[in-house]
Amino acid sequence: ISTRADLSKAIARGNREGGPAPFRMGVSQDAKDPTRMSVGIVQSGLGMPNRDYYLDAKFASQKAAYEAHVAKLLALSGVPEAQAKADAARIVALETQIATAHWTNVENRQAEKRYNPVAVAELPAKYPGVDWATFRTITGIEGEAKVIVNQPSALVGIAKLVETAPLEDWKAWARYHTLRSYSPVLPKAFRDETFAFYGKTLSGTPQQEERWKQAVNLTT
């Protein structure tokens, strides 16, 4: 990722291949027309469960633990320790900006407000900052007439960050989330560190499942 165009390509590939992306595209039954399947776009991009973990002071300890975890995972991948800590701070700062744009849990429970059909041709005008032409081609939705945007204001904010946030921040963010996604099949140190934060700190799970159970889960 060395240009904004590269960033849009990376986001599109993340959606197509299941990699990191600050918003998610998927296909499901249309909420207002059960006879058809529709493409939907939802807010994403956070490493913690929702916006409250970034913006509510009561989650300050979890936010600090998350930043420390991000730095450890980056360091395990070969990033020098000082750089890993600096990158972790950048990642958490970027995700905090993403979280500010996100809808709250209460807003997300209002199904009617989450149904916002948008003509594919109108995406660039409504959500500037993303190279939507490239996105359509890479994800294969160029033949679709419309998409359902679940959280319009969140997509506006996220697209703006794609356009304005430093590329180095996005590159660090993508590096961490790629490592996190693949941690189950990386060396034990990666699995242990990821579990230490997501299992113990966030969920209160005392220990990982036995190795054979982890393996079976990866095949289902």
Short mmCIF file of C-alpha atoms in Angstrom, two decimals:
data_model
loop_
_atom_site.label_atom_id
_atom_site.label_comp_id
_atom_site.label_asym_id
_atom_site.label_seq_id
_atom_site.Cartn_x
_atom_site.Cartn_y
_atom_site.Cartn_z
CA ILE A 1 0.00 0.00 0.00
CA SER A 2 1.83 3.09 -1.23
CA THR A 3 -1.08 5.15 -2.63
CA ARG A 4 -4.74 5.81 -1.85
CA ALA A 5 -5.62 3.68 -4.88
CA ASP A 6 -3.63 0.82 -3.37
CA LEU A 7 -5.56 1.23 -0.12
CA SER A 8 -8.90 0.95 -1.92
CA LYS A 9 -7.64 -2.17 -3.71
CA ALA A 10 -6.55 -3.69 -0.38
CA ILE A 11 -9.97 -2.98 1.15
CA ALA A 12 -11.68 -4.59 -1.82
CA ARG A 13 -9.44 -7.66 -1.62
CA GLY A 14 -10.08 -7.84 2.12
CA ASN A 15 -13.80 -8.00 1.41
CA ARG A 16 -13.42 -10.58 -1.34
CA GLU A 17 -10.94 -12.81 0.50
CA GLY A 18 -11.91 -12.30 4.14
CA GLY A 19 -8.94 -10.07 4.99
CA PRO A 20 -8.90 -6.78 6.91
CA ALA A 21 -11.38 -4.11 5.80
CA PRO A 22 -12.91 -1.11 7.62
CA PHE A 23 -16.34 -1.94 6.18
CA ARG A 24 -17.76 -5.32 5.22
CA MET A 25 -19.69 -6.36 2.15
CA GLY A 26 -21.81 -9.50 2.13
CA VAL A 27 -24.75 -11.17 0.42
CA SER A 28 -27.93 -12.16 2.25
CA GLN A 29 -31.67 -12.36 1.80
CA ASP A 30 -33.12 -8.91 1.17
CA ALA A 31 -34.91 -7.74 4.33
CA LYS A 32 -37.81 -6.30 2.32
CA ASP A 33 -37.93 -8.74 -0.57
CA PRO A 34 -37.50 -12.39 0.48
CA THR A 35 -37.48 -13.50 -3.16
CA ARG A 36 -34.06 -11.99 -3.81
CA MET A 37 -30.56 -11.86 -2.41
CA SER A 38 -28.95 -8.46 -1.92
CA VAL A 39 -25.47 -7.09 -1.41
CA GLY A 40 -25.11 -5.31 1.92
CA ILE A 41 -22.40 -3.10 3.41
CA VAL A 42 -21.90 -2.84 7.18
CA GLN A 43 -19.55 -0.94 9.46
CA SER A 44 -16.42 -2.77 10.58
CA GLY A 45 -12.73 -2.13 11.23
CA LEU A 46 -12.53 -2.47 15.02
CA GLY A 47 -10.43 -4.95 16.96
CA MET A 48 -12.63 -4.70 20.05
CA PRO A 49 -16.35 -5.59 20.23
CA ASN A 50 -17.90 -2.16 19.62
CA ARG A 51 -17.42 1.61 19.77
CA ASP A 52 -17.97 1.78 23.55
CA TYR A 53 -14.65 0.04 24.18
CA TYR A 54 -12.90 2.99 22.54
CA LEU A 55 -15.05 5.92 23.65
CA ASP A 56 -16.39 5.04 27.11
CA ALA A 57 -14.02 5.72 30.01
CA LYS A 58 -15.22 2.61 31.84
CA PHE A 59 -13.38 0.52 29.24
CA ALA A 60 -10.07 2.38 29.64
CA SER A 61 -8.26 -0.65 31.07
CA GLN A 62 -9.42 -2.88 28.19
CA LYS A 63 -8.34 -0.26 25.68
CA ALA A 64 -4.88 -0.07 27.25
CA ALA A 65 -4.66 -3.87 27.29
CA TYR A 66 -5.67 -3.96 23.63
CA GLU A 67 -2.90 -1.55 22.65
CA ALA A 68 -0.36 -3.64 24.54
CA HIS A 69 -1.66 -6.77 22.81
CA VAL A 70 -1.40 -5.16 19.36
CA ALA A 71 2.22 -4.19 20.07
CA LYS A 72 3.06 -7.74 21.21
CA LEU A 73 1.54 -9.36 18.13
CA LEU A 74 3.39 -6.96 15.82
CA ALA A 75 6.65 -7.63 17.65
CA LEU A 76 6.14 -11.38 17.29
CA SER A 77 5.95 -10.87 13.52
CA GLY A 78 9.37 -9.24 13.46
CA VAL A 79 8.55 -5.55 13.87
CA PRO A 80 11.19 -3.97 16.19
CA GLU A 81 9.78 -3.46 19.69
CA ALA A 82 9.90 0.34 19.67
CA GLN A 83 8.24 0.45 16.25
CA ALA A 84 5.66 -2.11 17.34
CA LYS A 85 4.64 0.10 20.28
CA ALA A 86 4.45 3.18 18.07
CA ASP A 87 2.40 1.32 15.46
CA ALA A 88 0.07 -0.02 18.14
CA ALA A 89 -0.64 3.52 19.32
CA ARG A 90 -1.36 4.55 15.72
CA ILE A 91 -3.68 1.58 15.21
CA VAL A 92 -5.69 2.27 18.36
CA ALA A 93 -5.93 5.96 17.45
CA LEU A 94 -7.21 5.07 13.98
CA GLU A 95 -9.71 2.59 15.37
CA THR A 96 -10.90 5.21 17.83
CA GLN A 97 -11.69 7.46 14.87
CA ILE A 98 -13.48 4.58 13.16
CA ALA A 99 -15.40 3.93 16.39
CA THR A 100 -16.50 7.56 16.53
CA ALA A 101 -18.18 7.07 13.14
CA HIS A 102 -19.82 3.75 14.12
CA TRP A 103 -23.45 3.47 15.10
CA THR A 104 -24.21 2.54 18.68
CA ASN A 105 -25.69 -0.82 19.68
CA VAL A 106 -29.04 0.89 20.25
CA GLU A 107 -29.01 2.43 16.76
CA ASN A 108 -28.08 -0.91 15.22
CA ARG A 109 -31.15 -2.54 16.74
CA GLN A 110 -33.42 -0.32 14.62
CA ALA A 111 -33.85 -2.58 11.59
CA GLU A 112 -35.80 -0.03 9.53
CA LYS A 113 -32.96 2.48 9.78
CA ARG A 114 -30.44 -0.14 8.66
CA TYR A 115 -32.21 -0.66 5.34
CA ASN A 116 -30.81 1.96 2.97
CA PRO A 117 -30.77 0.95 -0.72
CA VAL A 118 -28.19 2.87 -2.75
CA ALA A 119 -27.62 2.61 -6.48
CA VAL A 120 -24.11 1.25 -7.09
CA ALA A 121 -23.49 4.17 -9.46
CA GLU A 122 -24.21 6.60 -6.60
CA LEU A 123 -21.66 5.18 -4.15
CA PRO A 124 -18.85 7.60 -5.15
CA ALA A 125 -21.06 10.64 -4.63
CA LYS A 126 -22.64 9.46 -1.39
CA TYR A 127 -19.50 7.96 0.18
CA PRO A 128 -16.45 9.77 -1.23
CA GLY A 129 -12.98 8.64 -0.25
CA VAL A 130 -13.09 5.07 -1.56
CA ASP A 131 -12.27 4.14 -5.14
CA TRP A 132 -15.64 2.50 -5.68
CA ALA A 133 -14.98 1.68 -9.34
CA THR A 134 -12.02 -0.46 -8.32
CA PHE A 135 -13.99 -1.88 -5.38
CA ARG A 136 -16.84 -2.96 -7.67
CA THR A 137 -14.48 -4.68 -10.09
CA ILE A 138 -12.41 -6.54 -7.49
CA THR A 139 -15.40 -7.69 -5.44
CA GLY A 140 -17.41 -8.63 -8.52
CA ILE A 141 -20.47 -6.47 -7.83
CA GLU A 142 -20.23 -4.31 -10.96
CA GLY A 143 -23.34 -6.03 -12.30
CA GLU A 144 -25.45 -5.14 -9.24
CA ALA A 145 -27.93 -2.27 -9.53
CA LYS A 146 -27.97 -1.46 -5.83
CA VAL A 147 -26.49 -2.29 -2.44
CA ILE A 148 -28.05 -2.03 1.02
CA VAL A 149 -26.01 0.26 3.27
CA ASN A 150 -26.68 -0.60 6.90
CA GLN A 151 -25.15 2.43 8.62
CA PRO A 152 -24.94 5.34 6.13
CA SER A 153 -23.34 7.91 8.43
CA ALA A 154 -20.75 5.37 9.58
CA LEU A 155 -19.81 4.59 5.99
CA VAL A 156 -19.45 8.33 5.30
CA GLY A 157 -17.02 8.64 8.23
CA ILE A 158 -15.05 5.51 7.37
CA ALA A 159 -14.74 6.47 3.70
CA LYS A 160 -13.45 9.88 4.79
CA LEU A 161 -10.76 8.19 6.88
CA VAL A 162 -9.78 6.06 3.88
CA GLU A 163 -9.18 9.35 2.08
CA THR A 164 -7.48 11.31 4.86
CA ALA A 165 -5.89 9.11 7.55
CA PRO A 166 -2.12 8.58 7.03
CA LEU A 167 -1.32 5.59 4.84
CA GLU A 168 1.23 4.43 7.42
CA ASP A 169 -1.61 4.14 9.93
CA TRP A 170 -3.67 2.05 7.53
CA LYS A 171 -0.68 -0.14 6.69
CA ALA A 172 0.00 -0.82 10.37
CA TRP A 173 -3.72 -1.48 10.93
CA ALA A 174 -3.84 -3.96 8.02
CA ARG A 175 -0.67 -5.71 9.24
CA TYR A 176 -2.08 -6.25 12.73
CA HIS A 177 -5.51 -7.44 11.57
CA THR A 178 -3.94 -9.86 9.11
CA LEU A 179 -1.83 -11.33 11.91
CA ARG A 180 -4.83 -11.50 14.18
CA SER A 181 -6.93 -13.27 11.53
CA TYR A 182 -4.28 -15.89 10.89
CA SER A 183 -3.13 -16.34 14.48
CA PRO A 184 -4.92 -19.72 14.85
CA VAL A 185 -2.58 -21.21 12.23
CA LEU A 186 0.58 -19.29 13.14
CA PRO A 187 3.19 -20.47 15.68
CA LYS A 188 2.07 -21.06 19.27
CA ALA A 189 3.27 -17.65 20.50
CA PHE A 190 0.76 -15.93 18.20
CA ARG A 191 -2.11 -18.14 19.35
CA ASP A 192 -1.21 -17.66 23.00
CA GLU A 193 -0.98 -13.89 22.72
CA THR A 194 -4.25 -13.59 20.82
CA PHE A 195 -6.00 -15.80 23.39
CA ALA A 196 -4.47 -13.85 26.27
CA PHE A 197 -6.31 -10.74 25.12
CA TYR A 198 -9.48 -12.00 23.44
CA GLY A 199 -9.97 -15.06 25.61
CA LYS A 200 -8.80 -13.99 29.05
CA THR A 201 -8.98 -10.18 29.12
CA LEU A 202 -12.15 -9.65 27.09
CA SER A 203 -14.08 -12.86 27.70
CA GLY A 204 -12.77 -14.14 31.01
CA THR A 205 -12.03 -17.58 29.55
CA PRO A 206 -9.34 -19.15 31.76
CA GLN A 207 -7.64 -21.36 29.18
CA GLN A 208 -7.63 -22.32 25.51
CA GLU A 209 -9.41 -25.38 24.19
CA GLU A 210 -7.27 -28.46 23.73
CA ARG A 211 -5.20 -28.42 20.58
CA TRP A 212 -7.25 -31.14 18.87
CA LYS A 213 -10.47 -29.22 19.47
CA GLN A 214 -8.94 -26.09 17.94
CA ALA A 215 -7.96 -28.13 14.90
CA VAL A 216 -11.45 -29.58 14.51
CA ASN A 217 -12.99 -26.10 14.80
CA LEU A 218 -10.81 -24.88 11.93
CA THR A 219 -12.25 -27.55 9.65
CA THR A 220 -15.92 -26.78 10.31
#
